[in-house]
Each structure stands twice: as C-alpha cells, then as structure tokens.
Coordinates of C-alpha atoms (C1' of nucleotides) in Angstrom, one line a residue:
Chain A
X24 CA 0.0 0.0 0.0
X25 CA 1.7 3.3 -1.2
X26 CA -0.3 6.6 -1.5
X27 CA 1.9 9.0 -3.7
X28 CA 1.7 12.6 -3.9
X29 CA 2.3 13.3 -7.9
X30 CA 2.5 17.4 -7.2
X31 CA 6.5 17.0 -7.3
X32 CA 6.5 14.9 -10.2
X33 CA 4.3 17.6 -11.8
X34 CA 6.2 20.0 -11.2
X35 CA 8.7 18.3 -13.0
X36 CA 7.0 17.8 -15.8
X37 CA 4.8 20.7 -16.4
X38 CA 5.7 23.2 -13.9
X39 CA 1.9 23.7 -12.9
X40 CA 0.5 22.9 -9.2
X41 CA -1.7 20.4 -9.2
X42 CA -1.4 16.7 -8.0
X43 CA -2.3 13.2 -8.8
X44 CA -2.1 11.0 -5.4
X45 CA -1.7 7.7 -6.4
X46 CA -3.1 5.4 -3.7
X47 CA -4.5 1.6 -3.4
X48 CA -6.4 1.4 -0.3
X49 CA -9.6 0.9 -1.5
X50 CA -9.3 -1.6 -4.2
X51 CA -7.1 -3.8 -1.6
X52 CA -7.9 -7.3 -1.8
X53 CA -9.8 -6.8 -5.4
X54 CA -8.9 -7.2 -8.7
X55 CA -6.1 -4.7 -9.0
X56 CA -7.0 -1.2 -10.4
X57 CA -4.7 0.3 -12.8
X58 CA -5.9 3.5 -13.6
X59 CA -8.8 5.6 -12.3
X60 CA -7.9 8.8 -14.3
X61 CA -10.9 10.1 -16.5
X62 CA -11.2 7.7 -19.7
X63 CA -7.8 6.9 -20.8
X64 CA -6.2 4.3 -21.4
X65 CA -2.2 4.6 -19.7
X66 CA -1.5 1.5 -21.1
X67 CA -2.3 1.9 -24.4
X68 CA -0.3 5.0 -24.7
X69 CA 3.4 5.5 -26.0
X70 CA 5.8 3.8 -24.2
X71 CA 8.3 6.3 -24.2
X72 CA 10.2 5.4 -21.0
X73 CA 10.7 7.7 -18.1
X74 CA 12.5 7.8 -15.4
X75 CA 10.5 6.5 -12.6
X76 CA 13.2 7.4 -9.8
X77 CA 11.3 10.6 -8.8
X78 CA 11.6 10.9 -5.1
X79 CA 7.7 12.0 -4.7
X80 CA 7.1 14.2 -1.6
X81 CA 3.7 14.0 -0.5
X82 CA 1.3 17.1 -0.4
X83 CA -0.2 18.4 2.9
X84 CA -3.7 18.8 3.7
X85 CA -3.5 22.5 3.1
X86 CA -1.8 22.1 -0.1
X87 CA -4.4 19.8 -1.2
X88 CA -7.2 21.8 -0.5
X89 CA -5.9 24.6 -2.4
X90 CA -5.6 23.0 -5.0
X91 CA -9.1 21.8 -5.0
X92 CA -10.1 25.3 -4.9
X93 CA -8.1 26.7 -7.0
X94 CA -8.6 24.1 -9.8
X95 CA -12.2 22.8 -9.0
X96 CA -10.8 19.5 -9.2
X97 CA -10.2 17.0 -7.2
X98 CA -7.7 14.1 -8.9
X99 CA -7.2 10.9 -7.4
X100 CA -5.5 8.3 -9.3
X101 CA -5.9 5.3 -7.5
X102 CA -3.6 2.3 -8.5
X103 CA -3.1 -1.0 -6.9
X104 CA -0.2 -2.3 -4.4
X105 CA 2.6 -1.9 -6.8
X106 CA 3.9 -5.1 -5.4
X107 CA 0.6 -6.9 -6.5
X108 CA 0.2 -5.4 -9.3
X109 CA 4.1 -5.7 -10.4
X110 CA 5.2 -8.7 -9.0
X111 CA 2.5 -10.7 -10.5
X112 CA 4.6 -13.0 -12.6
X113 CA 6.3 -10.1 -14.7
X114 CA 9.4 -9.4 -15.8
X115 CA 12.0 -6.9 -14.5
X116 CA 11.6 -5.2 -18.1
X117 CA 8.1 -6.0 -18.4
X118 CA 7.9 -3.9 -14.8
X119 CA 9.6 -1.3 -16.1
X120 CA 7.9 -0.9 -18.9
X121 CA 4.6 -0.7 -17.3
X122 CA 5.9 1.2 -14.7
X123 CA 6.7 3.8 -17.7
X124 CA 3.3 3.4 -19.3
X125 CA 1.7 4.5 -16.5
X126 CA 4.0 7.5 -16.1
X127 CA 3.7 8.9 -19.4
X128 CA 0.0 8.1 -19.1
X129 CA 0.4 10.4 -16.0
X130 CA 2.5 13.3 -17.3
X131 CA -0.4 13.1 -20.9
X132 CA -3.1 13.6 -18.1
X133 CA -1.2 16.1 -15.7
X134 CA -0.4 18.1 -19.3
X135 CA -4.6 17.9 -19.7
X136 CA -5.4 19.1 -16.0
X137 CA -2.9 21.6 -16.5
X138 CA -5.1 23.0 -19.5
X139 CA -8.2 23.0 -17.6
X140 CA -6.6 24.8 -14.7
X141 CA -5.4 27.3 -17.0
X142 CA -9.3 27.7 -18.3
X143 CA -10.6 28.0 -14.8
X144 CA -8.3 30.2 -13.6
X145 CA -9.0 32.4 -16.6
X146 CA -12.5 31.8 -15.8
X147 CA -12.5 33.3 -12.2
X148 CA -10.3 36.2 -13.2
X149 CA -12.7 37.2 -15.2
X150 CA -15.5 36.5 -13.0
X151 CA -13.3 38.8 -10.6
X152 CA -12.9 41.2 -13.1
X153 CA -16.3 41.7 -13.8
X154 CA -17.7 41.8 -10.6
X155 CA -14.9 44.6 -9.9
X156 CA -16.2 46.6 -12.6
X157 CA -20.3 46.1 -11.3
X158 CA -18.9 47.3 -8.1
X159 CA -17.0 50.4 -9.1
X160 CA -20.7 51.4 -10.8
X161 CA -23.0 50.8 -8.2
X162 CA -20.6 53.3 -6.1
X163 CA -20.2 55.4 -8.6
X164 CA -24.2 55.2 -9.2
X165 CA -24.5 55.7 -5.2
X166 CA -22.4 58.8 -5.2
X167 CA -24.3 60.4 -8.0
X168 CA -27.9 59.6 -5.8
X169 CA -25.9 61.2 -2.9
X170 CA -25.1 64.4 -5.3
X171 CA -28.6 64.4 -6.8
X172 CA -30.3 64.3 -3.2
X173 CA -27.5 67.5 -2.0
X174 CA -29.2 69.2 -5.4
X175 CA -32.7 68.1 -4.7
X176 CA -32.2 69.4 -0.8
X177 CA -30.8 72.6 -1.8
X178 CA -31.8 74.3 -5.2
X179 CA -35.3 72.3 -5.9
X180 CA -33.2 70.7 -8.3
X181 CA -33.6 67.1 -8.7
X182 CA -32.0 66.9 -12.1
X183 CA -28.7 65.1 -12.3
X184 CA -26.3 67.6 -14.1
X185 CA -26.0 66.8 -18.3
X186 CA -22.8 67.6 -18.5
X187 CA -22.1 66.1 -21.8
X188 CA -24.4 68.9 -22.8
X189 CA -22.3 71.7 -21.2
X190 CA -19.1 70.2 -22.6
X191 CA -21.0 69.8 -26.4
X192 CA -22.9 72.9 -26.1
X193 CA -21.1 76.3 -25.4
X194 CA -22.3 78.7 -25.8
X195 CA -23.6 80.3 -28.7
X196 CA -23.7 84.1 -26.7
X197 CA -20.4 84.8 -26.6
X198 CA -20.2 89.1 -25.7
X199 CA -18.4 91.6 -26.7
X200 CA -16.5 91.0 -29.5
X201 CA -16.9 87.5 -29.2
X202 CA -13.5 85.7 -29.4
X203 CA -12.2 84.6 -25.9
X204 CA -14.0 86.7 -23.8
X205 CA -16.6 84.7 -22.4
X206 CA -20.0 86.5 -21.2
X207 CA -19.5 87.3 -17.5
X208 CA -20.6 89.4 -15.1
X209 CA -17.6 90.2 -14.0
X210 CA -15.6 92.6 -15.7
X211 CA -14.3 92.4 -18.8
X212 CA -11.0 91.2 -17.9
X213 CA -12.2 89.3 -14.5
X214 CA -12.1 85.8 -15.4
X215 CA -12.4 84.9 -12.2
X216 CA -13.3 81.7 -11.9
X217 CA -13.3 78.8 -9.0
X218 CA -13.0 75.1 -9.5
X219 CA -14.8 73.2 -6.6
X220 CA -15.0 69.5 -7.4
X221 CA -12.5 67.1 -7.5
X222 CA -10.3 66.7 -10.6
X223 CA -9.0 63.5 -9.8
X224 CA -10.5 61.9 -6.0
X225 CA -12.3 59.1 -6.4
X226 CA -12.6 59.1 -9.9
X227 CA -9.6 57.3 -11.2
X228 CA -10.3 55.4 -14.4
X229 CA -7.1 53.6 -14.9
X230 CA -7.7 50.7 -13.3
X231 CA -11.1 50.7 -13.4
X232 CA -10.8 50.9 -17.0
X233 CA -8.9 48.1 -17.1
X234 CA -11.5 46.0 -15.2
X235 CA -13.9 46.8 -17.8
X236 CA -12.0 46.0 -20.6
X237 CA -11.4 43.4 -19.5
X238 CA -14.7 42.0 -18.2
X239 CA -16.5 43.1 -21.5
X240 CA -15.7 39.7 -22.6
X241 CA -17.8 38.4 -19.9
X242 CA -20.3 40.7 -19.6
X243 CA -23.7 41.0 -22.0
X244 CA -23.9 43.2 -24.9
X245 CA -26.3 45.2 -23.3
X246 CA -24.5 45.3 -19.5
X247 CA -21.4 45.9 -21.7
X248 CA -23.4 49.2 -23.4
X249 CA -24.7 50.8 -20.0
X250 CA -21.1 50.1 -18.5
X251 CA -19.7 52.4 -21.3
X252 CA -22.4 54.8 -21.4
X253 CA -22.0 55.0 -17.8
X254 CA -18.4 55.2 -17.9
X255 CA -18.2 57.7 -21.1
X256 CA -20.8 60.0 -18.8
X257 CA -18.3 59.9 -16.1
X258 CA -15.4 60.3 -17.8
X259 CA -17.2 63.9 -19.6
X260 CA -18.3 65.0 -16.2
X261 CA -14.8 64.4 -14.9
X262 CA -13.9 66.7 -18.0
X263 CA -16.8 69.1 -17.1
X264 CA -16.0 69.3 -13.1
X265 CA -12.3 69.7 -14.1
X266 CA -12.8 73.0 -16.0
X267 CA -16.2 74.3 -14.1
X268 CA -15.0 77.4 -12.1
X269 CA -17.2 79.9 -9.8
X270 CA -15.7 83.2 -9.3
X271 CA -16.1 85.5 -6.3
X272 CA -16.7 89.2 -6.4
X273 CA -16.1 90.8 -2.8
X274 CA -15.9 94.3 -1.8
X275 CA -12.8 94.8 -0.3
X276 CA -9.7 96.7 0.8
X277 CA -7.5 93.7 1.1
X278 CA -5.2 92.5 -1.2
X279 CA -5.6 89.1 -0.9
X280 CA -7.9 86.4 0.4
X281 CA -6.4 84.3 3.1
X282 CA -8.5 80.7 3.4
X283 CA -7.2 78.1 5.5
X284 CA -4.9 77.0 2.7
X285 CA -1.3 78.1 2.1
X286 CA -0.8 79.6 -0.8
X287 CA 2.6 80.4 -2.9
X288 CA 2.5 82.9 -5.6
X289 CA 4.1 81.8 -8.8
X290 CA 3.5 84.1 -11.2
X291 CA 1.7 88.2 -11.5
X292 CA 0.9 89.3 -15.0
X293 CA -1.0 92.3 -16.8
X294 CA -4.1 91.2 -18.0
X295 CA -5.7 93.2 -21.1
X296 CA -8.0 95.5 -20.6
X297 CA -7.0 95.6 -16.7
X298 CA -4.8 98.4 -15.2
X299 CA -4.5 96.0 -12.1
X300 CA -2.3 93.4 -12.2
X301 CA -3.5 89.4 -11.7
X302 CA -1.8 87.0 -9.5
X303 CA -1.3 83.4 -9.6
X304 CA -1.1 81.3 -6.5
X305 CA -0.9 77.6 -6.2
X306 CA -1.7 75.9 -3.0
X307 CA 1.1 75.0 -1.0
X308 CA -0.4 73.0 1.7
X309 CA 0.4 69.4 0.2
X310 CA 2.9 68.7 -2.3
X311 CA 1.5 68.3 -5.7
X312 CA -1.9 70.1 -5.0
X313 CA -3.3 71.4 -7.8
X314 CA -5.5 74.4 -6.8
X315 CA -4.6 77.3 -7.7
X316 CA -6.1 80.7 -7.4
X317 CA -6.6 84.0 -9.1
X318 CA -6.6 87.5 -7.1
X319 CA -7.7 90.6 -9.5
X320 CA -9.4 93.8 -8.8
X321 CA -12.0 94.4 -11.1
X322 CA -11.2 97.2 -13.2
X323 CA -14.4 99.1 -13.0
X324 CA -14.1 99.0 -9.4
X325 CA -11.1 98.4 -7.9
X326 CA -12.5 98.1 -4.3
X327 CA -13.8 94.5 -5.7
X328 CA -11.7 92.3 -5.5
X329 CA -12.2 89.2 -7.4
X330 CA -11.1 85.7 -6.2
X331 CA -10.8 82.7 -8.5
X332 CA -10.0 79.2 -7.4
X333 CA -8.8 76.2 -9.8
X334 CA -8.7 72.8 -9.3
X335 CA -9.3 70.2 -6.5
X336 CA -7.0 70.1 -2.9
X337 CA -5.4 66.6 -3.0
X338 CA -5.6 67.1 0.6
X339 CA -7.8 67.0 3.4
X340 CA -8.9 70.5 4.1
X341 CA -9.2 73.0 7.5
X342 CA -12.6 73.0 8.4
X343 CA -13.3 76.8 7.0
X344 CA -12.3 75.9 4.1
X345 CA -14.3 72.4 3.9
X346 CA -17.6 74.6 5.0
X347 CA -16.8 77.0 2.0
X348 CA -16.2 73.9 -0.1
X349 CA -19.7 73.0 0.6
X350 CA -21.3 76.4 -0.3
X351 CA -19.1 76.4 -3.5
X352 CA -20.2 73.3 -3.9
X353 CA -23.7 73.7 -4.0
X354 CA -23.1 76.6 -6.3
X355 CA -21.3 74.2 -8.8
X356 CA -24.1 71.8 -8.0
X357 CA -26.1 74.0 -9.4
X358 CA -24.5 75.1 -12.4
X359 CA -23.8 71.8 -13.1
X360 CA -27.5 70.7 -13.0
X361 CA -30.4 71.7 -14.9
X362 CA -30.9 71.9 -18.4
X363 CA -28.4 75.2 -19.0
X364 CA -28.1 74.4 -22.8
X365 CA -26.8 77.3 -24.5
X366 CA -26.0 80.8 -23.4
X367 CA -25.3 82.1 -20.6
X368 CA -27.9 81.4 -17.6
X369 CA -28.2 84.6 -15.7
X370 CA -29.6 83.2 -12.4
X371 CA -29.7 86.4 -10.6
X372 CA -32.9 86.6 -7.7
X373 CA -33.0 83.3 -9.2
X374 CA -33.6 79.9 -7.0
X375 CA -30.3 79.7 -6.3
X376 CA -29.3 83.1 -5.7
X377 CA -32.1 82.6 -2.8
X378 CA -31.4 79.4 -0.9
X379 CA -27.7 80.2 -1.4
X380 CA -27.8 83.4 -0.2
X381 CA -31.0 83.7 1.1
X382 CA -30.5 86.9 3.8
X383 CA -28.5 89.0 1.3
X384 CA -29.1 90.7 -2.1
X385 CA -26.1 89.0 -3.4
X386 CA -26.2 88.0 -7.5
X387 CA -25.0 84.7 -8.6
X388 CA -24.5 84.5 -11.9
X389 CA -24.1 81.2 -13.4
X390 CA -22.4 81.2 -16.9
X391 CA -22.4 78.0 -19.6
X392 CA -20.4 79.6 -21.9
X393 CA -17.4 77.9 -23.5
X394 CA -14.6 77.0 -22.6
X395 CA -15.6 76.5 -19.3
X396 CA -19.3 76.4 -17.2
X397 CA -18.9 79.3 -14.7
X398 CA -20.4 80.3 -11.9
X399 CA -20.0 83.6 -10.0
X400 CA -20.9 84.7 -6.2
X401 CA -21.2 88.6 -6.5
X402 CA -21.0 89.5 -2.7
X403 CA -20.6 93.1 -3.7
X404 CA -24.0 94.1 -3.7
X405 CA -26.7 95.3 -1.2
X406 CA -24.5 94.3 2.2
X407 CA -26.7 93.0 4.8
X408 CA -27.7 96.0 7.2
X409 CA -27.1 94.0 10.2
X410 CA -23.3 93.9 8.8
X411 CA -23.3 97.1 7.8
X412 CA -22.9 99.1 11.1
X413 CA -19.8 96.6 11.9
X414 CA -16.8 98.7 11.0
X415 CA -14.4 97.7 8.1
X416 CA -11.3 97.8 10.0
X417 CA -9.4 95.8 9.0
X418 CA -7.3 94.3 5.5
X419 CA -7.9 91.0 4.7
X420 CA -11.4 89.0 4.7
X421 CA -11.9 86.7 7.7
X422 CA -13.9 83.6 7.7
X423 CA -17.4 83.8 9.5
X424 CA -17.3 80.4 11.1
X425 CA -13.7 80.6 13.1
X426 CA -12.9 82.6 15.6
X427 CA -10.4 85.6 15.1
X428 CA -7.5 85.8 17.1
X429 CA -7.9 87.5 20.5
X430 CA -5.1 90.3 19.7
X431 CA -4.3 90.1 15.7
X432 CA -7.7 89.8 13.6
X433 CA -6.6 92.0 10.8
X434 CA -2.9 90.0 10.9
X435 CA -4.1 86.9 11.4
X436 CA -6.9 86.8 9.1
X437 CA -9.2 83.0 9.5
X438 CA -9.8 81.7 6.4
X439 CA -12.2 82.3 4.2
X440 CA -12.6 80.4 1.1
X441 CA -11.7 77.1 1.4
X442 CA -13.2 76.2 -2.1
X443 CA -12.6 73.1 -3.9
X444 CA -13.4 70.3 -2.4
X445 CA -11.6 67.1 -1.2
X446 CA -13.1 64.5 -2.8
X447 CA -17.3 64.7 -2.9
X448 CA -16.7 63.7 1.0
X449 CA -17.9 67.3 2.7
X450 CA -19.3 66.8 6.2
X451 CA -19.8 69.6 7.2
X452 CA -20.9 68.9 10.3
X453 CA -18.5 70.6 12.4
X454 CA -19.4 74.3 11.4
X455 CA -21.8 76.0 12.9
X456 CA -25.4 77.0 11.6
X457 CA -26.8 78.7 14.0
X458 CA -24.3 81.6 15.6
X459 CA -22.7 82.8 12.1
X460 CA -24.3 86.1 12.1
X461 CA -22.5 86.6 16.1
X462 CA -19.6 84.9 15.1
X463 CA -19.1 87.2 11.8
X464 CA -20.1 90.4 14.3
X465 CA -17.5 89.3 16.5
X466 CA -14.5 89.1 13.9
X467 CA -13.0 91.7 12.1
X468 CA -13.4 91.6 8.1
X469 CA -15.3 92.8 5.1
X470 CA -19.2 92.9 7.1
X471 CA -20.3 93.1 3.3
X472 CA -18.2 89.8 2.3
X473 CA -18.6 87.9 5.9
X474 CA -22.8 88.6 6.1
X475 CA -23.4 87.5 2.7
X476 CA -20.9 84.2 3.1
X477 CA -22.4 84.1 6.2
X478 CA -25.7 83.4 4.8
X479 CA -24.6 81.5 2.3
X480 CA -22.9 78.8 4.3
X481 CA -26.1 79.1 7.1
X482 CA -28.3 78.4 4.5
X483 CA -26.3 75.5 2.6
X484 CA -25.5 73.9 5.9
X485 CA -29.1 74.2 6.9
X486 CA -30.1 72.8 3.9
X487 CA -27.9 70.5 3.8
X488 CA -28.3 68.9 6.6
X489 CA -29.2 70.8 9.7
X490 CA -26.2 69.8 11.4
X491 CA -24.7 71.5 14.1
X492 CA -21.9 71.6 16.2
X493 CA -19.5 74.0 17.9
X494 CA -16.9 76.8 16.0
X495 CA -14.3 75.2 15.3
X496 CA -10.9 77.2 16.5
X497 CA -8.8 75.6 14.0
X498 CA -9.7 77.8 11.2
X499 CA -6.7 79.9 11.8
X500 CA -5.3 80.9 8.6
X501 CA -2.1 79.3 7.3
X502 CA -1.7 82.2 4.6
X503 CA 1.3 82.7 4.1
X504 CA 1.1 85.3 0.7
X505 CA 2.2 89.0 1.4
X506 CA 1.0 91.9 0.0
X507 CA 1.3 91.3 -3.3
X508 CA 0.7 94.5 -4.5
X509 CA -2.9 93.5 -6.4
X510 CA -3.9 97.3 -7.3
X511 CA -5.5 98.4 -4.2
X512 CA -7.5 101.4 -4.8
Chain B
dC26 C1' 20.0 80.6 5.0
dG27 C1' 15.7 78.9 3.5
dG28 C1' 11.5 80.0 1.9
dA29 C1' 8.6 83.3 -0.5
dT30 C1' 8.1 86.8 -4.0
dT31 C1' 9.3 89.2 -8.2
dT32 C1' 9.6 89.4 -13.0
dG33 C1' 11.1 88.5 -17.6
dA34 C1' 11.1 84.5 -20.6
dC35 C1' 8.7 80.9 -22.5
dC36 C1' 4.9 78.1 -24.2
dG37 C1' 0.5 76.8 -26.0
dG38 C1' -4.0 78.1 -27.7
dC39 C1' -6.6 80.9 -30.6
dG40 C1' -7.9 84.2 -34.1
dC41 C1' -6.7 86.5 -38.2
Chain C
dG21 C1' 2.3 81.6 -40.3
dC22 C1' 2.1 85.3 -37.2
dG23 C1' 0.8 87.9 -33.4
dC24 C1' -1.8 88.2 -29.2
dC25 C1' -2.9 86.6 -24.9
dG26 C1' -3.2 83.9 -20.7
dG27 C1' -0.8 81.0 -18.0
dT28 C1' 3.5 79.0 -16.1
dC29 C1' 8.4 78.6 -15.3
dA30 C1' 12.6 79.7 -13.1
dA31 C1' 16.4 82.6 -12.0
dA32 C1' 17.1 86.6 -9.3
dT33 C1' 15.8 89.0 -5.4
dC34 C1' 13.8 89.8 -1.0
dC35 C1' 12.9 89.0 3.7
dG36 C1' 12.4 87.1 8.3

DNA sequence: CGGATTTGACCGGCGC
DNA sequence: GCGCCGGTCAAATCCG
C-alpha cells in the first residue's frame, strides 16, 4: 500500500501545481485497479520510457485543498499495491515498462489538468474582473444619488447635471466681440473663476478601465453598453467638473484672500483690458496640489476684489475651508444641473441666488459659456444691514465660522474660502449654523463679504443637513502670501 | 539661510 | 504663419 503525492512529479514535468495521489487502499484485496484517471487508457499509450526514480514528496492537507479550490478539481488516481500489481509473474523489463506506461499516461493527463486549470483560472479572473467593474458602478451610481439628493435638498433641483451637454454645447452668446472673452458678469477682464470639485479623487479610471475591458468579454452586450455609457458619462463629467470654475466678487480693501490654505505665488501678469495686475497662487499646503487661485481687482471698481479658485486640494482641508467647499459646492451643483443648454444662464434673484444666499441681495450669476461652465458669487452688492454698522477695520477678509484671534484679527486673518473640495466627501458637520451672524459680528473683516458668506454657508448647511456643532478654532489661517501689490485702490 | 516673491522669458491656444 | 494673450516657469531677489 503506497499513497503518492504526484505534485513533485508535476512540477517536473509541467511546472503547474496540481497533484495526482496515487493510492490503493480501497481496491485492496480486489482485482487490481490500474488506472482511475478520466477515460484513458495509460497502457495503451506511448511507451516512451521515463524515469520513474522521482523521489515524490507527499502534499499536505492544506496544499491539497488549495488545489481543490483553485482548480475545482479533485484528482485521485488510485492504483493498486505496486507489489501486487508488479510482481505478478512479470518481468523486470516488463515492470519497467509498465511502470513507464503508467508515467507517461500520468505526465499526458497532468499536461490535460494543466489545461483546464489554465481555463478555470482564466474563468474566475474574469468573473473577478467583472464583478470589480459592477462594483466600481454601483458606487459610482450611489455617489451620484448622494449628489442628486444634495441638489434636490438645496436648489429644488432634482436633475442630475447633463454635463455632456455643457461640454458639447457652449455657448452660442459669446459678448463683446466675441472671441475669448466669455460672457461674465464680472468685468471684462475678471475671469475669475473657482473650481470646486474634484479633478482627480475618487474618480480614477485607470484601473477601473482596465477591469472593464477586461470584463467586456464576460459581460452582456447590453451590461457591456450601459457600462460604457456609464463610464463615457463619467469620464465627460470628470472633463466638465475639471474646468467648471465659480468666481467671487467681494468688496474689499485687502489684497488678498487668506482661506485656510497656504498659498505660494508663482506668477503676476498684466491682463488686457486691466490696469490692475492678476496674480497666480498655487496651493502650497500638500505637495502636488493642484489648486490654484486668481486674485484681481475688477477694473471698473477696484474696491472689488475678485477671487478665482482652480482645481481640487489633493488634501484633506481645514474645516473653514471644507464649510466653504460646501457652499461652492452647492453653487457648482447647481451650475452643473439643470438643463443650462446654450447661453449664458443669468440666475440672478434666481432659486439659487435665494437658498444660497437667502438673507442678502447677493447676485450669482451662473455662466455655460465655452470653454468652461462658470459660476459667480457677487457678494458686492446690497451688504446686509445688520453687517453694515460693523466697521471695516481691518485688510484682509476673515472667515465667518472661526474665531479671530484674541489680539491680531486683521494679521491673522481666518480663512475664508476654502473652495474646492476634497473629494465629494464634505461633512460639514463641524461648522456652525446657527451663531454665524454673532460669530461674523465678533471678527473683524469685510461685514459686506462675511454677512453675505455668512448666509450662504447658514443656508447651505441648513439645507444640507441641519447639522450643528460647535466653531471650530482651527480655522486659523495658514496664509502665508504677502502683499502682493494687487492694485488696491 | 531657507522660503517666499518678483519678474522676464517661455509656451501653447486661438484668431486673423 | 504670425501675433496676441493667458498661464506657467525659473532665476534673481527679497525678507524674516
């Protein structure tokens, strides 16, 4: 009674785990058994002779069982006493022989099984594959349901943004001359624009591009078509959310907006048709975060200063700037929604110009227009009278929801506009809905900018989800930009 | 001395 | 193809 383990011998052979256990147990006693392996015949094979001096090590329990899963097989050749079977009245040749037929009968079968494990391991990569790709759409399909209920909750909107047909359809309205000086309400040269989703979080399509292409094979036709609709939809409102900006217009004497982030100027230039130069900040806080920002005064007016943000922290943001990041991105919510098909969508007193900014007079104008969807938040406009009798004292904007400083509020601005968002993950839950309008009287900044951002982010988070919670202190801001000289008036 | 700012150069897109 | 323009780069400079 022997019971080989044939996983060394396949090895050998074909370099593939799997095992043949050779063992005579059961047919002890009976007529001997010389093959139990599927249908074939060992012995009528080739009798091409082998070496049959493999030292056969025999495979653990564990070994076994993976096996058995991985191949969905379970091969037992069973084989009689080699003793009974052999010493029956044969030969020393005529033993070897056999004892060769049966190997090469072996290695024909192990060279089969080695086939089929190929199959079914190609079989449940793709079954991986495919199930990886369903999943990667019913999250993506959750987050949308998420975005749609934020829109529903906050603008009466419960329209999923077509954003293929902002990225087809620009505008056909272009002003003034036309060329590349999209309609805005900001001035002519105040392109001012603010980016608030994310350009790459959670959206990677590499690999998940990869696990559809490669479950296409498995997947229906018509699965297959709604994976690449769904996919192609994402991948233009990836497009769309990349170059969607909002642009803020603030009354101000300060030269810059400080916003919980830390910005690094790269670059000031002379626009046309702008006596005041524009400056170019990237964000600073992370390595390799691509926001950037904008600071201009408007030429018409230069106490209006006009902020633009651009692109998507990579970062996890301070808590002012998350809360902004939720107002903004409401606002981009709703530029992004809604059938806006061809020129510019003036949405001033409009639904969103009331829930966003509900207690002030403040215009957002929401622009289509090619090359990029626009929205702007003109805060410069009928301050809140509350607001008004705070003094302007001091020379940078300071956010609403943080607490100033006890000795430096107008050195140590808090932040303001935290704007793009990390990811579509804003919880805003730790900023406070109820005590802006004391919490903006109690700092010192632009009343007219603080009351009407005030409002806004009361009436976002309100909307949003009525959560409340303590200031958080940690607003402070991190800006480390100097004057930079922006044409003060 | 290290980091931030300044500023001229450079590049790409677009219109003519 | 050329020029204009916006945006970015990077060396020089500034500043704490």
């Amino acid at each position: 009674m022997q019971s080989y383990s044939m996983d060394h011998m396949n090895h050998c052979f074909t370099g593939v785990d799997f095992s043949v256990n050779l063992c005579s147990g059961e047919n002890e006693g009976s007529e001997p058994k010389r093959r139990v392996i599927g249908e074939m015949d060992f012995f009528s094979e080739d009798k091409k002779r082998v070496n049959s001096d493999h030292k056969v090590p025999s495979l653990s329990a564990t070994q076994k069982e993976d096996l058995a899963i991985n191949t969905g097989l379970q091969l037992t050749v069973n084989v009689s006493s080699e003793q009974s079977t052999l010493d029956d009245g044969l030969s020393p040749d005529e033993e070897e022989k056999e004892r060769n037929m049966e190997m090469t009968a072996m290695r024909i079968e192990i060279g089969r099984l080695n086939e089929e494990n190929k199959n079914l391991r190609n079989m449940l990569s793709q079954a991986s594959g495919a199930y990886e790709a369903l999943h990667m759409h019913l999250i993506r399909l959750m987050q949308q349901r998420d975005l749609n209920k934020r829109n529903s909750l906050n603008h009466n909107i419960s329209t999923v943004a077509d954003v293929t047909e902002m990225v087809e359809e620009p505008s056909q309205s272009s002003t003034e001359g036309g060329s590349r000086e999209r309609s805005s309400p900001t001035p002519a040269n105040s392109k001012n624009e603010m980016v608030l989703f994310d350009r790459e979080g959670g959206r990677g399509i590499g690999k998940e591009e990869i696990i559809d292409r490669e479950s296409n094979a498995w997947l229906p036709s018509r699965e297959h078509a709604k994976l690449q609709q769904s996919k192609d939809a994402d991948q233009a409102h990836e497009a769309t959310m990349r170059k969607a900006r909002v642009s803020v217009r603030a009354r101000s004497d300060a030269s810059i907006i400080t916003d919980g982030c830390q910005w690094r100027k790269y670059g000031q230039k002379m626009a046309k048709g702008n006596p005041c130069p524009r400056a170019y900040y990237r964000c600073t806080m992370a390595a390799g975060c691509p926001v950037r920002k904008q600071v201009q005064r408007c030429a018409d007016d230069r106490t209006i200063l006009v902020t633009t943000y651009e692109g998507s922290h990579n970062h996890p943001l301070p808590p002012a700037a998350m809360a902004m990041a939720s107002t903004t991105s409401a606002a981009v919510s709703m530029l992004l929604s809604g059938p806006m098909s061809s020129s510019d969508t003036l949405m001033n007193s409009s639904v969103f110009a009331r829930t966003m900014l509900p207690s002030t007079s403040t215009m957002a104008t929401i622009s289509a227009s090619a090359p990029f969807p626009t929205i702007t938040l003109d805060l410069t406009q009928n301050p809140n009278p509350i607001q008004q009798q705070k003094p302007l004292n001091g020379s940078h904007f300071s956010l609403p929801f943080s607490p100033p400083p006890p000795t430096t509020t107008t050195t140590t601005p808090t932040a303001l506009f935290g704007h793009a968002l990390y990811g579509h993950s804003v919880k805003p839950e730790n900023f406070p809905v109820t005590s802006l309008a004391d919490t903006v009287s109690a700092i010192t900044a632009d009343p007219n900018f603080t009351a009407a951002l005030a409002a806004a982010i009361s009436s976002f988070m309100e909307n949003n989800n009525g959560n409340k919670s303590s200031v958080n202190g940690n607003g402070r801001s991190h800006h480390t930009c100097s004057d930079n000289k922006i044409g003060s008036s």
